[in-house]
Structure formats: C-alpha cells, structure tokens
C-alpha cells in the first residue's frame, strides 16, 4: 500500500469535481435498486418513496423533474465528444424502460451484486 501523498504539478490547474444533477443521482440509485433496468414509472415511484421515507407514488411534478433530468443527461452525453452516458433506453428511443449502460454497470458493479444470505 502506498502511503505517499501526490500533489498536482504547480503548473497544472486542478480539475474541478464534476457536478451531478441530484435527480440524475437518484435515477441511478433507483436503477441500482432494480438491478440495472426498470420502467421509468417504477423509477419515479422509488424516488418518491425514498424522498418521503415511506411508500409513495410519484406526483406528476416529480415525474416531470425526473424525466427532464433523464432527457438532459441523454442530450448532454449525445452532444459531448468526451462524456459517456450512464443511462440508456434498452428498447430504443421512445421506450419507457430505462437502464444502466455497461460503463455504469462497471462503475457500480459492487452495488449491483446480490448479497448471499447463507
């Protein structure tokens, strides 16, 4: 194990941490909960339940917020040459099923594994 500290070169600017839309983070957490794929309404209801701390159905306003966050992510990833999408629509554009991409599955692999109960 390396115990040394590594500081950036004085001539290089430090990278700013990426900012993630909180709704996008909630979408990803919901998809992790569903093991990588789910209907968009199930994702919304899961997020509503997490926010309330009890089982809830998502309001139309919350659904719009979540749908907009999903669409914004897809648009940014499509327009950017460097960004990788973490989300996709397994049944193609216009479908209501959302999923985690292979990149996201690699990133979140540990969280997706089902724990053994024995």
Short mmCIF file of C-alpha atoms in Angstrom, two decimals:
data_model
loop_
_atom_site.label_atom_id
_atom_site.label_comp_id
_atom_site.label_asym_id
_atom_site.label_seq_id
_atom_site.Cartn_x
_atom_site.Cartn_y
_atom_site.Cartn_z
CA UNK A 1 0.00 0.00 0.00
CA UNK A 2 1.34 3.41 -0.99
CA UNK A 3 1.16 5.91 1.88
CA UNK A 4 2.63 8.84 -0.02
CA UNK A 5 0.66 11.94 -0.94
CA UNK A 6 0.56 13.06 -4.55
CA UNK A 7 0.10 16.75 -5.26
CA UNK A 8 -0.68 18.14 -8.70
CA UNK A 9 2.13 19.77 -10.63
CA UNK A 10 2.35 23.50 -9.79
CA UNK A 11 1.97 24.42 -13.47
CA UNK A 12 -1.23 22.41 -13.96
CA UNK A 13 -4.68 23.51 -12.95
CA UNK A 14 -6.51 21.16 -10.65
CA UNK A 15 -9.62 19.59 -12.10
CA UNK A 16 -12.87 20.70 -10.59
CA UNK A 17 -15.08 17.88 -9.44
CA UNK A 18 -17.92 17.12 -11.82
CA UNK A 19 -21.31 18.34 -10.73
CA UNK A 20 -24.08 15.81 -10.93
CA UNK A 21 -27.74 16.72 -11.04
CA UNK A 22 -29.25 15.35 -7.80
CA UNK A 23 -32.23 13.96 -9.75
CA UNK A 24 -29.82 12.09 -12.04
CA UNK A 25 -28.09 10.60 -8.98
CA UNK A 26 -31.50 9.49 -7.70
CA UNK A 27 -32.30 7.87 -11.06
CA UNK A 28 -29.03 5.96 -10.96
CA UNK A 29 -29.65 4.87 -7.35
CA UNK A 30 -33.14 3.66 -8.30
CA UNK A 31 -31.78 1.69 -11.26
CA UNK A 32 -29.16 0.14 -8.97
CA UNK A 33 -32.02 -0.84 -6.64
CA UNK A 34 -33.78 -2.52 -9.59
CA UNK A 35 -30.53 -4.31 -10.60
CA UNK A 36 -29.88 -2.20 -13.69
CA UNK A 37 -33.21 -1.77 -15.51
CA UNK A 38 -36.75 -0.67 -14.76
CA UNK A 39 -39.81 1.05 -16.20
CA UNK A 40 -39.49 4.82 -15.81
CA UNK A 41 -42.63 4.97 -13.63
CA UNK A 42 -41.14 2.42 -11.21
CA UNK A 43 -38.02 4.61 -11.04
CA UNK A 44 -40.17 7.67 -10.24
CA UNK A 45 -42.19 5.86 -7.56
CA UNK A 46 -38.98 4.55 -5.99
CA UNK A 47 -37.53 8.08 -5.84
CA UNK A 48 -40.78 9.46 -4.37
CA UNK A 49 -40.73 6.74 -1.70
CA UNK A 50 -37.09 7.44 -0.84
CA UNK A 51 -37.74 11.16 -0.52
CA UNK A 52 -40.79 10.61 1.70
CA UNK A 53 -39.27 7.81 3.77
CA UNK A 54 -42.34 5.65 3.12
CA UNK A 55 -44.09 4.07 0.14
CA UNK A 56 -45.37 6.79 -2.18
CA UNK A 57 -46.48 7.23 -5.76
CA UNK A 58 -44.70 9.95 -7.68
CA UNK A 59 -46.61 13.14 -8.39
CA UNK A 60 -46.82 14.46 -11.94
CA UNK A 61 -44.43 17.29 -10.99
CA UNK A 62 -41.86 14.83 -9.67
CA UNK A 63 -42.22 12.66 -12.77
CA UNK A 64 -41.58 15.70 -14.98
CA UNK A 65 -38.48 16.59 -12.91
CA UNK A 66 -37.11 13.06 -13.26
CA UNK A 67 -37.99 12.75 -16.97
CA UNK A 68 -36.29 16.10 -17.62
CA UNK A 69 -33.15 15.01 -15.75
CA UNK A 70 -33.03 11.78 -17.78
CA UNK A 71 -33.51 13.61 -21.09
CA UNK A 72 -30.92 16.27 -20.17
CA UNK A 73 -28.36 13.57 -19.38
CA UNK A 74 -29.06 11.78 -22.65
CA UNK A 75 -28.77 15.04 -24.62
CA UNK A 76 -25.51 16.08 -22.91
CA UNK A 77 -23.95 12.67 -23.50
CA UNK A 78 -25.04 12.68 -27.13
CA UNK A 79 -23.69 16.20 -27.78
CA UNK A 80 -20.41 15.73 -25.94
CA UNK A 81 -17.46 14.02 -27.54
CA UNK A 82 -15.96 13.10 -24.16
CA UNK A 83 -18.93 12.34 -21.93
CA UNK A 84 -20.14 8.79 -21.56
CA UNK A 85 -23.77 8.13 -20.91
CA UNK A 86 -24.57 6.21 -17.76
CA UNK A 87 -28.15 5.64 -18.86
CA UNK A 88 -29.87 4.30 -21.94
CA UNK A 89 -33.20 3.00 -23.18
CA UNK A 90 -32.82 -0.78 -23.72
CA UNK A 91 -35.78 -0.96 -26.10
CA UNK A 92 -34.74 2.09 -28.09
CA UNK A 93 -35.60 5.75 -28.21
CA UNK A 94 -39.12 6.47 -27.06
CA UNK A 95 -39.40 3.40 -24.84
CA UNK A 96 -40.28 3.78 -21.18
CA UNK A 97 -37.72 1.27 -19.93
CA UNK A 98 -34.53 2.78 -18.58
CA UNK A 99 -31.28 1.03 -17.88
CA UNK A 100 -27.69 1.48 -16.79
CA UNK A 101 -25.09 1.33 -19.57
CA UNK A 102 -22.14 -1.07 -19.49
CA UNK A 103 -19.95 1.79 -18.26
CA UNK A 104 -22.33 2.41 -15.37
CA UNK A 105 -22.53 -1.31 -14.62
CA UNK A 106 -18.72 -1.44 -14.41
CA UNK A 107 -18.67 1.62 -12.16
CA UNK A 108 -21.43 0.35 -9.89
CA UNK A 109 -20.76 -3.38 -10.14
CA UNK A 110 -20.19 -3.90 -6.44
CA UNK A 111 -23.52 -2.29 -5.59
CA UNK A 112 -25.39 -4.44 -8.13
CA UNK A 113 -24.29 -7.79 -6.72
CA UNK A 114 -26.84 -9.61 -4.64
CA UNK A 115 -25.50 -10.42 -1.19
CA UNK A 116 -25.55 -14.05 -0.20
CA UNK A 117 -27.77 -14.83 2.78
CA UNK A 118 -26.05 -18.13 3.67
#
